[in-house]
PDB file of C-alpha atoms and ligand atoms in Angstrom:
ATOM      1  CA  UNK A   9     -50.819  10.795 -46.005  1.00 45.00           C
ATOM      2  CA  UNK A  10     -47.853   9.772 -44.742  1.00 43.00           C
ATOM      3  CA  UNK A  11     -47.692   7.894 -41.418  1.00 39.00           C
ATOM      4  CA  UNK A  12     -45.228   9.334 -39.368  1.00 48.00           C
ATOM      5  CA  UNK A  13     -48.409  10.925 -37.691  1.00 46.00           C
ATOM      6  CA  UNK A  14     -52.074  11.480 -38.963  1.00 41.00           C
ATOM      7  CA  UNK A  15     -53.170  14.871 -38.090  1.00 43.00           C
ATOM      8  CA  UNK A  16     -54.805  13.810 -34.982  1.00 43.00           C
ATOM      9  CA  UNK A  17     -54.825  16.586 -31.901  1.00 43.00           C
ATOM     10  CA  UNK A  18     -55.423  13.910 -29.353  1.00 39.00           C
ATOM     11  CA  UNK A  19     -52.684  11.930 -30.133  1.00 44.00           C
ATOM     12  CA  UNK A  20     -50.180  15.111 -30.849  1.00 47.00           C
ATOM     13  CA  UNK A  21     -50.543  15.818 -27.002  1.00 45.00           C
ATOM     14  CA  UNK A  22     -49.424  12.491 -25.885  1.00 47.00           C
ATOM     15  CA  UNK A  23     -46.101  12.781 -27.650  1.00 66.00           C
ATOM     16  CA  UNK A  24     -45.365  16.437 -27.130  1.00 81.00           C
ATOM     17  CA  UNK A  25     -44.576  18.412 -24.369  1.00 71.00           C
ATOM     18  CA  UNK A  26     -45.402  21.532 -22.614  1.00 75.00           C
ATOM     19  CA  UNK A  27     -49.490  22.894 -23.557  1.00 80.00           C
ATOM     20  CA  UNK A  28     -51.163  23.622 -26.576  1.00 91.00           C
ATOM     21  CA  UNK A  29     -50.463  27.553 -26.759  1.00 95.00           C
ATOM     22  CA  UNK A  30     -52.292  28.078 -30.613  1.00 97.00           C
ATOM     23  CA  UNK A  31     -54.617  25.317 -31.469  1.00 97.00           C
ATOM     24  CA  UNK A  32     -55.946  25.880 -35.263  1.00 97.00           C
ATOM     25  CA  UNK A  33     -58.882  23.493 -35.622  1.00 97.00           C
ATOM     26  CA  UNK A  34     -59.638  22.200 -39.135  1.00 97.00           C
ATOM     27  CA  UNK A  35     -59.969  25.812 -40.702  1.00 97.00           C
ATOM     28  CA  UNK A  36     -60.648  26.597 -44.308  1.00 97.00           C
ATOM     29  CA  UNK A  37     -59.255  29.549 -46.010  1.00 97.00           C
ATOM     30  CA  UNK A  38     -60.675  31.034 -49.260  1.00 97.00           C
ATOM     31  CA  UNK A  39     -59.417  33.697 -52.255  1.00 97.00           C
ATOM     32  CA  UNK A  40     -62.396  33.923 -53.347  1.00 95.00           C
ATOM     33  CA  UNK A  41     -64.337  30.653 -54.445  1.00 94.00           C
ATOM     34  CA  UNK A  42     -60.250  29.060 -54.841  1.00 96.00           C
ATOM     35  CA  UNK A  43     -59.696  27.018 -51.576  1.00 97.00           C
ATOM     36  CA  UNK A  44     -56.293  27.845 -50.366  1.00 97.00           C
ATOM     37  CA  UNK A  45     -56.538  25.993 -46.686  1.00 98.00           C
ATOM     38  CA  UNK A  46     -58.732  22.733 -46.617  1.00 97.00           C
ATOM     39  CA  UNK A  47     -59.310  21.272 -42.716  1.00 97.00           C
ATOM     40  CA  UNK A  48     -56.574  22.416 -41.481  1.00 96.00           C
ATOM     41  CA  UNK A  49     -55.086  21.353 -37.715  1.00 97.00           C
ATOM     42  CA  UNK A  50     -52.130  22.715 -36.214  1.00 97.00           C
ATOM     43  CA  UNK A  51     -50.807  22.772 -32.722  1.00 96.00           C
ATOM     44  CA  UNK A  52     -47.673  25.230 -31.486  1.00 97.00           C
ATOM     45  CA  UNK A  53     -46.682  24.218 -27.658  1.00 95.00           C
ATOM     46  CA  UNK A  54     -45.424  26.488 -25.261  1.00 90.00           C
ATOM     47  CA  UNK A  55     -41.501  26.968 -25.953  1.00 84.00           C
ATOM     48  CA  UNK A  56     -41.579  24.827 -29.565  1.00 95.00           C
ATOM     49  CA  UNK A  57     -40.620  25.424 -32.560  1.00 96.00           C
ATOM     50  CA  UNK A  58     -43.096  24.841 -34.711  1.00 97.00           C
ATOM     51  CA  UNK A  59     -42.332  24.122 -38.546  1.00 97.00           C
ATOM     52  CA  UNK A  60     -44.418  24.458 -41.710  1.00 96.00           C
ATOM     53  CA  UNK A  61     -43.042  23.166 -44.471  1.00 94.00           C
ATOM     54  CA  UNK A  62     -44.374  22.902 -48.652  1.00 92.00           C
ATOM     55  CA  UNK A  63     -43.255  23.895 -51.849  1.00 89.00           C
ATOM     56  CA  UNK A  64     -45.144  27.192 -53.511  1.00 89.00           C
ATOM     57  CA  UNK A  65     -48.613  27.362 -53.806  1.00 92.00           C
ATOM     58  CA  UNK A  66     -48.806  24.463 -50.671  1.00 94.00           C
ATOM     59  CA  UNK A  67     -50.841  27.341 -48.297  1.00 96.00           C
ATOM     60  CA  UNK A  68     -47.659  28.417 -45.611  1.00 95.00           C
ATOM     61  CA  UNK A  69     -48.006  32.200 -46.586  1.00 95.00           C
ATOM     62  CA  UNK A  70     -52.138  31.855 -46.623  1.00 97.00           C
ATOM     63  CA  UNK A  71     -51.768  29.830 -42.816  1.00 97.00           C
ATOM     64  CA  UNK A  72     -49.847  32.544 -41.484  1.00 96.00           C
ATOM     65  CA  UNK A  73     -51.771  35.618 -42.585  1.00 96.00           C
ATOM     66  CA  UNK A  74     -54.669  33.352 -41.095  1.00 96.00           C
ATOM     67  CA  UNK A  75     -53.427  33.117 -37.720  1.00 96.00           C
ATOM     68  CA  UNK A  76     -52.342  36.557 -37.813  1.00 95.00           C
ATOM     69  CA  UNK A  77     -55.598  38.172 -39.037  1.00 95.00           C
ATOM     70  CA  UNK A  78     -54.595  39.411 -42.301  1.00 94.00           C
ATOM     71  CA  UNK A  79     -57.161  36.200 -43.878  1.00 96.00           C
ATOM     72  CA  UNK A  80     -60.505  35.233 -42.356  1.00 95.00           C
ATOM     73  CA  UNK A  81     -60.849  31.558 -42.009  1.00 96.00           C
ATOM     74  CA  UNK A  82     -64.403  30.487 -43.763  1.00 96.00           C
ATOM     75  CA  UNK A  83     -64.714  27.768 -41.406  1.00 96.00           C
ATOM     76  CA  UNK A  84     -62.685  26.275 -38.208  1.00 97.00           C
ATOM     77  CA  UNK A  85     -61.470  27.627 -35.092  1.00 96.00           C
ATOM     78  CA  UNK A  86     -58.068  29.007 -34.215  1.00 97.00           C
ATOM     79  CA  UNK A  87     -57.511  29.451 -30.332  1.00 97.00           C
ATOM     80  CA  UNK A  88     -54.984  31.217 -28.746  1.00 97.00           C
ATOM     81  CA  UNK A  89     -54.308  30.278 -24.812  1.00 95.00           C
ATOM     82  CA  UNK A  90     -57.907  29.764 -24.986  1.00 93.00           C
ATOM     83  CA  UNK A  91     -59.188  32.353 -26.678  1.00 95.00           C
ATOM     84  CA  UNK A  92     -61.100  32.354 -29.907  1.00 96.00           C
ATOM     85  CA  UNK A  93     -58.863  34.735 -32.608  1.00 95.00           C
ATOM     86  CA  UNK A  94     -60.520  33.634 -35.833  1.00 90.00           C
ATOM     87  CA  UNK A  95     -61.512  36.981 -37.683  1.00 86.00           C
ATOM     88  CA  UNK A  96     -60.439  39.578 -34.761  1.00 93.00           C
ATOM     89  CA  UNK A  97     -58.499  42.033 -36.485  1.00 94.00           C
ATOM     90  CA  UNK A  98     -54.526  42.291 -36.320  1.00 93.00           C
ATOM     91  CA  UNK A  99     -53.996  44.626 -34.037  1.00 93.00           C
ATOM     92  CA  UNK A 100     -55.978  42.442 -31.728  1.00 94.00           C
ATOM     93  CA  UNK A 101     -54.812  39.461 -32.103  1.00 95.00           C
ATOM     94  CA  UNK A 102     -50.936  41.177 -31.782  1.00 94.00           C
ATOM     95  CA  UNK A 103     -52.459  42.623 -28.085  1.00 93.00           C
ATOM     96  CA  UNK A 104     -53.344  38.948 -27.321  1.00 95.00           C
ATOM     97  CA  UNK A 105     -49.628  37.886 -28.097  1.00 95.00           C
ATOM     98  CA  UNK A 106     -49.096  37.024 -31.293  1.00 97.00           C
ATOM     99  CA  UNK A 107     -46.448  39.109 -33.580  1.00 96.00           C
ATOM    100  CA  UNK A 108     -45.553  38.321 -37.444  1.00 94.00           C
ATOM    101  CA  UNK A 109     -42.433  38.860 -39.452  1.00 94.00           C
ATOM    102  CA  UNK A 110     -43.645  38.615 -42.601  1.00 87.00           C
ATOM    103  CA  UNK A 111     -42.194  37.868 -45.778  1.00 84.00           C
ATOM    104  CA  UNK A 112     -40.166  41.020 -47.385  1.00 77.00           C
ATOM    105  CA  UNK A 113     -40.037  42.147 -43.565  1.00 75.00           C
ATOM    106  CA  UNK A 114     -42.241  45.338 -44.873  1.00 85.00           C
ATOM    107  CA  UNK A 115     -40.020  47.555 -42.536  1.00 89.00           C
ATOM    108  CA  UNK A 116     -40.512  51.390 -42.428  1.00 87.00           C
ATOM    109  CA  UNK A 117     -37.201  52.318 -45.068  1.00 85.00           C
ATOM    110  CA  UNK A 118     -36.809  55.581 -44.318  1.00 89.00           C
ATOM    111  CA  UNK A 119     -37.201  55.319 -40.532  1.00 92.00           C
ATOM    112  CA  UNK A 120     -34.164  54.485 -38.538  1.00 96.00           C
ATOM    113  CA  UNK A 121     -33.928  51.545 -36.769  1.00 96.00           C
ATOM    114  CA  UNK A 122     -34.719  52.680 -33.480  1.00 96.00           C
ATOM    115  CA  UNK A 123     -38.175  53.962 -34.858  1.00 94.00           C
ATOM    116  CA  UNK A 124     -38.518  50.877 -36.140  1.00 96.00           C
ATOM    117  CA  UNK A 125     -38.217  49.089 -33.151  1.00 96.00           C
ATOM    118  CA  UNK A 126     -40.164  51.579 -31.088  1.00 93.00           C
ATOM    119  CA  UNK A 127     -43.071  51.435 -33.578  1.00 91.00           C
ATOM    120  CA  UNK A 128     -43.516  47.528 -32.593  1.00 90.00           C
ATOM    121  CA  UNK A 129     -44.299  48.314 -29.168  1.00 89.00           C
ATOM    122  CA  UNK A 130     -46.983  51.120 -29.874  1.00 82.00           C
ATOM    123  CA  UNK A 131     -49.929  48.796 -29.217  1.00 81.00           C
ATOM    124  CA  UNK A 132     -48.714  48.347 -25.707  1.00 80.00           C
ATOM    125  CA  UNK A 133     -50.737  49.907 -23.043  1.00 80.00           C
ATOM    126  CA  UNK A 134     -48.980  52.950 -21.781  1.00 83.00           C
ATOM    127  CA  UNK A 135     -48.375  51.483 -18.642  1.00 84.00           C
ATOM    128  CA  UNK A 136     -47.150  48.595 -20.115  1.00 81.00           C
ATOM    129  CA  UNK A 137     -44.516  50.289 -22.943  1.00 81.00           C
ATOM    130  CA  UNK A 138     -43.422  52.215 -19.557  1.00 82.00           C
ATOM    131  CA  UNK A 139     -42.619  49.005 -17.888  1.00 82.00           C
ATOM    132  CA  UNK A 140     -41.066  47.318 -20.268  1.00 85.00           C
ATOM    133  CA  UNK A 141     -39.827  49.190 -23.252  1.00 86.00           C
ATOM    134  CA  UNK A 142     -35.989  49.341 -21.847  1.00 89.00           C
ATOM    135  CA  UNK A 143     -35.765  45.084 -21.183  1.00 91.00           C
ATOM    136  CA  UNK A 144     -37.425  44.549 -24.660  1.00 91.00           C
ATOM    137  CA  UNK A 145     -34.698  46.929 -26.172  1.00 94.00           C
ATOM    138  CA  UNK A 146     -32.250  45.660 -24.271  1.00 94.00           C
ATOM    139  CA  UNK A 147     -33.274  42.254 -25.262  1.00 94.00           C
ATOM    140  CA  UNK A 148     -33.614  42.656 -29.158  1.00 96.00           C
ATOM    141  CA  UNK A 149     -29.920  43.943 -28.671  1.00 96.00           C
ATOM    142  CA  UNK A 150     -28.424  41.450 -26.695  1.00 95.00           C
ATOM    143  CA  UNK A 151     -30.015  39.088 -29.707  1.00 96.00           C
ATOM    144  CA  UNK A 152     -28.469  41.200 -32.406  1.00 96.00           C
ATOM    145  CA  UNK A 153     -25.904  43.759 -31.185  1.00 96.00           C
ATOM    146  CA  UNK A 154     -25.252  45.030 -34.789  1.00 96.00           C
ATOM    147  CA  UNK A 155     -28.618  46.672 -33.939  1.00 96.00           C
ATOM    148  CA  UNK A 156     -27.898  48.801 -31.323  1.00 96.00           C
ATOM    149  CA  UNK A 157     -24.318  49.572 -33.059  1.00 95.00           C
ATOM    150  CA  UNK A 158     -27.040  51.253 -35.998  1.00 95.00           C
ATOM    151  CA  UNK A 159     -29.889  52.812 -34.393  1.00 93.00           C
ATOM    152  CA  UNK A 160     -29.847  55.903 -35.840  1.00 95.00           C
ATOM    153  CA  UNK A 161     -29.687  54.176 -39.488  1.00 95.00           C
ATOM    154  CA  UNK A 162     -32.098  54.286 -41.645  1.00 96.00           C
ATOM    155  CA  UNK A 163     -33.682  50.993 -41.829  1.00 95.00           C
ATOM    156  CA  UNK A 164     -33.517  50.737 -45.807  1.00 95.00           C
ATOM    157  CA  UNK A 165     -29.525  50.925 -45.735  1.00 95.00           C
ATOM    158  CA  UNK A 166     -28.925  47.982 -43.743  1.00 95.00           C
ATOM    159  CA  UNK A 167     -28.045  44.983 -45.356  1.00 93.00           C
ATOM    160  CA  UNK A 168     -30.292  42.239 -45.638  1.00 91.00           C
ATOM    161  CA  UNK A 169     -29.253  40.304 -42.831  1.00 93.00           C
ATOM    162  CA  UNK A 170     -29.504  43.044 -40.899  1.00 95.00           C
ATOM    163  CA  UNK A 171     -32.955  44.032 -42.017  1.00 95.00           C
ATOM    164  CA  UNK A 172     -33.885  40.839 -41.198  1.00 95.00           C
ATOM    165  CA  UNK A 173     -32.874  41.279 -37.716  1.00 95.00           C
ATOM    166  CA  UNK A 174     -34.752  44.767 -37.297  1.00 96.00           C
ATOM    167  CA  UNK A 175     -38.044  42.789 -38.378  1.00 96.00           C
ATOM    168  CA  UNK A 176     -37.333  40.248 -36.283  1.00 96.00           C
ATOM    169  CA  UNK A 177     -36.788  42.322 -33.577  1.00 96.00           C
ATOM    170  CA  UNK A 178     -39.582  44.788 -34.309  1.00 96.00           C
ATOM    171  CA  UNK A 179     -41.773  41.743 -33.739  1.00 96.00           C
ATOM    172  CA  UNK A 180     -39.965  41.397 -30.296  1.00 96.00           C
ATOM    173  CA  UNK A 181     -41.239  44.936 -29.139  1.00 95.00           C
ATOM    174  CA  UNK A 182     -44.687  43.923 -28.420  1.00 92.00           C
ATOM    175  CA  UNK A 183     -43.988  41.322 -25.616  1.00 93.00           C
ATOM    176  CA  UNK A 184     -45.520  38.453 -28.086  1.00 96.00           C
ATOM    177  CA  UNK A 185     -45.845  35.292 -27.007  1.00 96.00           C
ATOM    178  CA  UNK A 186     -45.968  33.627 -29.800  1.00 97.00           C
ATOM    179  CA  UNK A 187     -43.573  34.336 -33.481  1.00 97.00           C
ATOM    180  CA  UNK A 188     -45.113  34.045 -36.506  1.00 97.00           C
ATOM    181  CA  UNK A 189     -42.486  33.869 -39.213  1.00 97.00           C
ATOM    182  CA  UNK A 190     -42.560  33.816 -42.933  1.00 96.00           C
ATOM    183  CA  UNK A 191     -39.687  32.774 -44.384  1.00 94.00           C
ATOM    184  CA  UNK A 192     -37.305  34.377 -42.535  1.00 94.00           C
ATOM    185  CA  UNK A 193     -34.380  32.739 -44.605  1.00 93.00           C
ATOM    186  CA  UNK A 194     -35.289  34.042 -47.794  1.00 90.00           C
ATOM    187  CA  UNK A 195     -32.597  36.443 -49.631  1.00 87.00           C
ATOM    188  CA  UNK A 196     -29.973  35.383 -46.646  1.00 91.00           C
ATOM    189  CA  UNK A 197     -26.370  33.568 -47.468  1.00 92.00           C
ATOM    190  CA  UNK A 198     -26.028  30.253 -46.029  1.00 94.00           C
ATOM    191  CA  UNK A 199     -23.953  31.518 -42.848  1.00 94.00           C
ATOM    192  CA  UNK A 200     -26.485  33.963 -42.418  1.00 94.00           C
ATOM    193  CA  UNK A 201     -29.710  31.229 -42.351  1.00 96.00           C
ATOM    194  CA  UNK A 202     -27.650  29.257 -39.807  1.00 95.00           C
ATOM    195  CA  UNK A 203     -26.822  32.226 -37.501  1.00 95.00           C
ATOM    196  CA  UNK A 204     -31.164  33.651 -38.010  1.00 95.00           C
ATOM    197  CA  UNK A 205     -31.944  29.988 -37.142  1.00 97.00           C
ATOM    198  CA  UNK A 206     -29.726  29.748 -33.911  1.00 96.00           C
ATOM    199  CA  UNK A 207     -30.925  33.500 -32.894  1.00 96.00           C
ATOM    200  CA  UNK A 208     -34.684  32.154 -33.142  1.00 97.00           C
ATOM    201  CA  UNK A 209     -33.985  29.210 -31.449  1.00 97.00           C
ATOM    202  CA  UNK A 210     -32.836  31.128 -28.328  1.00 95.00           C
ATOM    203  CA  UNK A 211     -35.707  33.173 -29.077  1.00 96.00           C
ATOM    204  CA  UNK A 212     -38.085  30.324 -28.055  1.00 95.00           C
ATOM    205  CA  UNK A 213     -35.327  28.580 -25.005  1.00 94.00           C
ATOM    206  CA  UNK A 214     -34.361  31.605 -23.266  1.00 92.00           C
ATOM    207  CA  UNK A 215     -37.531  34.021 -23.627  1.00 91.00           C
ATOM    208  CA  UNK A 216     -40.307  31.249 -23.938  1.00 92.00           C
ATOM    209  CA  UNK A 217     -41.163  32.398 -27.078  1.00 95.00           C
ATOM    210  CA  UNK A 218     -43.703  29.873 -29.343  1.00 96.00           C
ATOM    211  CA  UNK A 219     -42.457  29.844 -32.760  1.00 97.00           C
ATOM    212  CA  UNK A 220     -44.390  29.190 -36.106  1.00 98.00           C
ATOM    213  CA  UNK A 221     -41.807  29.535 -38.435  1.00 97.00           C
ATOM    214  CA  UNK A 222     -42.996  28.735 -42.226  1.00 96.00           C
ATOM    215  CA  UNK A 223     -39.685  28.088 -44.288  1.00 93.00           C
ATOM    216  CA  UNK A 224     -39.208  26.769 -48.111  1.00 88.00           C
ATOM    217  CA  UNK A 225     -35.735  26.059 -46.555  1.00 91.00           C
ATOM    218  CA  UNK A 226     -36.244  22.810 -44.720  1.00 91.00           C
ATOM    219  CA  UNK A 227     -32.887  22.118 -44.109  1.00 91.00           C
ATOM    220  CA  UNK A 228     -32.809  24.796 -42.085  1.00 93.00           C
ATOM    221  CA  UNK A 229     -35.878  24.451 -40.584  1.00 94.00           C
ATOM    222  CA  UNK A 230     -35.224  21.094 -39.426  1.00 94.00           C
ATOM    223  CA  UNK A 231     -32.372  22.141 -37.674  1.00 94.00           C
ATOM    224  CA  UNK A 232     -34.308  24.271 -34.943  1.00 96.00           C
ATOM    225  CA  UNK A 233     -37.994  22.899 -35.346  1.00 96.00           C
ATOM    226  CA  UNK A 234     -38.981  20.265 -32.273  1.00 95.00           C
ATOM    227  CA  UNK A 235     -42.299  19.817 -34.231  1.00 96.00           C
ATOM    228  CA  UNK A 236     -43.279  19.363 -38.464  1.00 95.00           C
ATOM    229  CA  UNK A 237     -46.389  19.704 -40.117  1.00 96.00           C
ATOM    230  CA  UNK A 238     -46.037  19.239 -44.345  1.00 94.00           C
ATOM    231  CA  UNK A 239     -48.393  21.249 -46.053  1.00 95.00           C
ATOM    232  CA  UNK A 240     -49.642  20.116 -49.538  1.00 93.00           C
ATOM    233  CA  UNK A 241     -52.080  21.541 -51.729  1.00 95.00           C
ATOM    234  CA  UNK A 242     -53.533  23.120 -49.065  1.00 96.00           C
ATOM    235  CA  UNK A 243     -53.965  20.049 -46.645  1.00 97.00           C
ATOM    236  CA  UNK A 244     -51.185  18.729 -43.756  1.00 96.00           C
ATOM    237  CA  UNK A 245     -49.702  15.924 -45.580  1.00 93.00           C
ATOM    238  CA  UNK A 246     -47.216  14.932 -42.786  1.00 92.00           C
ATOM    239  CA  UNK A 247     -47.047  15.910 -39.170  1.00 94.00           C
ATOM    240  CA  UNK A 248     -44.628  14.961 -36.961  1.00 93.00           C
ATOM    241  CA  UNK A 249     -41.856  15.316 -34.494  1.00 93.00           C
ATOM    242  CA  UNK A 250     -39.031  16.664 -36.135  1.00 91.00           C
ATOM    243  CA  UNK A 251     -36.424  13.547 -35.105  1.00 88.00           C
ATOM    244  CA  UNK A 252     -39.154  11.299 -36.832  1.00 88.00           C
ATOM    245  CA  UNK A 253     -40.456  13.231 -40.014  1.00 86.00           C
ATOM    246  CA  UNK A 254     -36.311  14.135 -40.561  1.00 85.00           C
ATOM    247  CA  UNK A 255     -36.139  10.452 -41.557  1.00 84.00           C
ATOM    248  CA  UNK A 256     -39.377   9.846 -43.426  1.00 81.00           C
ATOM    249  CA  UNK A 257     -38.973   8.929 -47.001  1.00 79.00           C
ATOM    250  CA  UNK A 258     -41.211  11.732 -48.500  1.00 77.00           C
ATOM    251  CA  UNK A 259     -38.710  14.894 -46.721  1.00 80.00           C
ATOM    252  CA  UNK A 260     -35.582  13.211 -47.618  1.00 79.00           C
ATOM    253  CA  UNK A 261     -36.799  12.825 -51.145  1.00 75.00           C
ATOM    254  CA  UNK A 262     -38.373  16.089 -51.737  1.00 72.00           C
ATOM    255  CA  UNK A 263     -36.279  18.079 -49.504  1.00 71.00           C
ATOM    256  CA  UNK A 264     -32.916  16.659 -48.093  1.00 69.00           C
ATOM    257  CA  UNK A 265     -31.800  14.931 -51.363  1.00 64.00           C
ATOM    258  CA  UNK A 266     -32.076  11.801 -49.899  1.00 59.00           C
TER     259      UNK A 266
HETATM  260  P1  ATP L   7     -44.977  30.361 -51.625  1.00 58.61           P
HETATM  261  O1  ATP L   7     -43.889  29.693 -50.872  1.00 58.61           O
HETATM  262  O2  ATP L   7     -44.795  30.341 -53.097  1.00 58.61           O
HETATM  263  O3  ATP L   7     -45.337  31.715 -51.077  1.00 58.61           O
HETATM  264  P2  ATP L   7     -47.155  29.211 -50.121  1.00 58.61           P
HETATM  265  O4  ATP L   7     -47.018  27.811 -49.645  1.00 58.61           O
HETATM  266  O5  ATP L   7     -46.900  30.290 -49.154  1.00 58.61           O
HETATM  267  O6  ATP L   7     -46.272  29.410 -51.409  1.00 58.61           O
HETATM  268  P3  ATP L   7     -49.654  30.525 -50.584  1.00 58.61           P
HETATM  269  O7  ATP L   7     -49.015  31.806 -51.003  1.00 58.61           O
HETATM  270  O8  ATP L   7     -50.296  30.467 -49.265  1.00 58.61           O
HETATM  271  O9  ATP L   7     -48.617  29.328 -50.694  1.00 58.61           O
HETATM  272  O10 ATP L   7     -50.719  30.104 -51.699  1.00 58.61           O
HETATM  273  C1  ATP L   7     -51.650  29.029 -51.525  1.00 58.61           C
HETATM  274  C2  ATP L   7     -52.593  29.029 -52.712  1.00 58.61           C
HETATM  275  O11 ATP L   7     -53.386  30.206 -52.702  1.00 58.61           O
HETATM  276  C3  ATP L   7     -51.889  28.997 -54.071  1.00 58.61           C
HETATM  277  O12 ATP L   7     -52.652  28.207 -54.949  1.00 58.61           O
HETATM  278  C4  ATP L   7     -51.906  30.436 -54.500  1.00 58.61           C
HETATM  279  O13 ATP L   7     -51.923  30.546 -55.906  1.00 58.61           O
HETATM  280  C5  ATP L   7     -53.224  30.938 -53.910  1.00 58.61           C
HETATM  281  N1  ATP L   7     -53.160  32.360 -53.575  1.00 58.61           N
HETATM  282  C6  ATP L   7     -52.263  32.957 -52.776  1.00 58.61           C
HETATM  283  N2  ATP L   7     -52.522  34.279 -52.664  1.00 58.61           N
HETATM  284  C7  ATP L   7     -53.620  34.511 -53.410  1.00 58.61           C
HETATM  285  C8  ATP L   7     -54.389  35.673 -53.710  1.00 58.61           C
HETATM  286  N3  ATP L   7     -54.092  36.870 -53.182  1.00 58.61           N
HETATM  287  N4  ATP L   7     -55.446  35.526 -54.532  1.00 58.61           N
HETATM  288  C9  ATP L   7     -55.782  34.318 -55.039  1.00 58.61           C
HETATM  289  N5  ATP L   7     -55.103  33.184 -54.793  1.00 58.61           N
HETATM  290  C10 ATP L   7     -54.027  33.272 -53.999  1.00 58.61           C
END
């Protein structure tokens, strides 16, 4: 392991800030009798960035559908402001505050992308979608106007980008507290990665919004996480914050070219 930081929980809170919003305690993932997570421990503060990093096969995909109830853990805890998520169902753990974009987006195509949108908030109370459904529209459009230029478009003729955005902000719609995101830079051009990074980041400054954001693209990654965690063969091989592990030996040789 690399020793930037051992994957030790006590000493993570010394040197980062804000509360431990999603603690994952050493869980273990399965397919079957094939071990895809092994002890796993992750932390996401309130208002970080959280990065997962790891070339294919290293477990980001299998973490994330963990946390987000898609995958059981066999064994360990995963906490969310407290409360125990491990094996609640999805639309569960999405009322307690945590919404995915997942990888491919899996938007509705031949909705528009105002039904889209709406369909994120539908596990809101009724009470609650009254109260806030016009802020969290207005806020997914002041984060990407071209949005509300293309509501009534049907969400499988936008452009990538753009689709991108719509599952982004589709995610937005049910007042999450935490982002999940799986690789939200895939299929993008490079001005397009940098402008999705900056958007998230304001995601998690301006609405307080944790993000887990698992990205093949460490460069970009890097440039928004505040926190690391390398994932190899199905084990943290590096954790860190990001202004440390930027400069460790093993990311500049396996991912910055250094
Ligand atoms: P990629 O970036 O290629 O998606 P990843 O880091 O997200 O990689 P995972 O998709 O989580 O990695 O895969 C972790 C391990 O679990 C790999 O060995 C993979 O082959 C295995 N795996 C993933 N999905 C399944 C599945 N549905 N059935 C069996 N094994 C799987």
């Amino acid at each position: 392991m690399d020793e930037i930081q051992t994957n030790n929980i006590c000493r993570e809170k010394r040197a980062r800030p804000g509360s431990p919003r999603l603690c994952i305690e050493t869980i273990s993932t399965f397919y079957g009798e094939a071990k895809a997570l092994d002890h796993i421990s992750i932390e996401v503060h309130s208002q970080e960035v959280v990065g997962i990093l790891g070339s294919n096969g290293a477990g980001k995909t299998t973490l994330l559908k963990t946390v987000t109830g898609l995958l059981s853990p066999r064994s360990g805890r995963i906490l969310f402001e407290g409360a125990s998520m491990e094996g609640k169902p999805c639309h569960e753990i999405i009322k307690n505050g945590i919404a995915s974009v997942p990888e491919g987006r899996e938007l509705f195509g031949s909705m528009s992308v105002i039904d889209n949108l709406l369909l994120g908030a539908y596990l809101l109370t009724e009470q609650k979608r009254k109260e806030i459904l016009a802020s969290r529209l207005e806020m997914v459009f002041s984060l990407f106007p071209i949005l509300k230029e293309r509501t009534k478009q049907k969400a499988e003729t936008l452009s990538g980008g753009q689709q991108q955005m719509l599952a982004v902000g589709r995610a937005l719609m049910s007042n999450p507290k935490l982002l999940a995101l799986d690789e939200p830079s895939l299929g993008l051009s490079p001005i397009l990665v940098s402008e999705m990074m900056k958007t998230l980041k304001r995601i998690c400054d301006e609405w307080k919004v944790s993000l887990l954001l698992v990205e093949q693209n460490a460069r970009a990654a890097l440039k928004i996480a505040d926190y690391v965690y390398l994932l190899e063969r199905g084990s943290v091989a590096l954790s860190g914050m990001c202004r440390d592990v930027i400069s460790s030996s093993t990311i500049q040789r396996a991912y910055l070219g250094g």
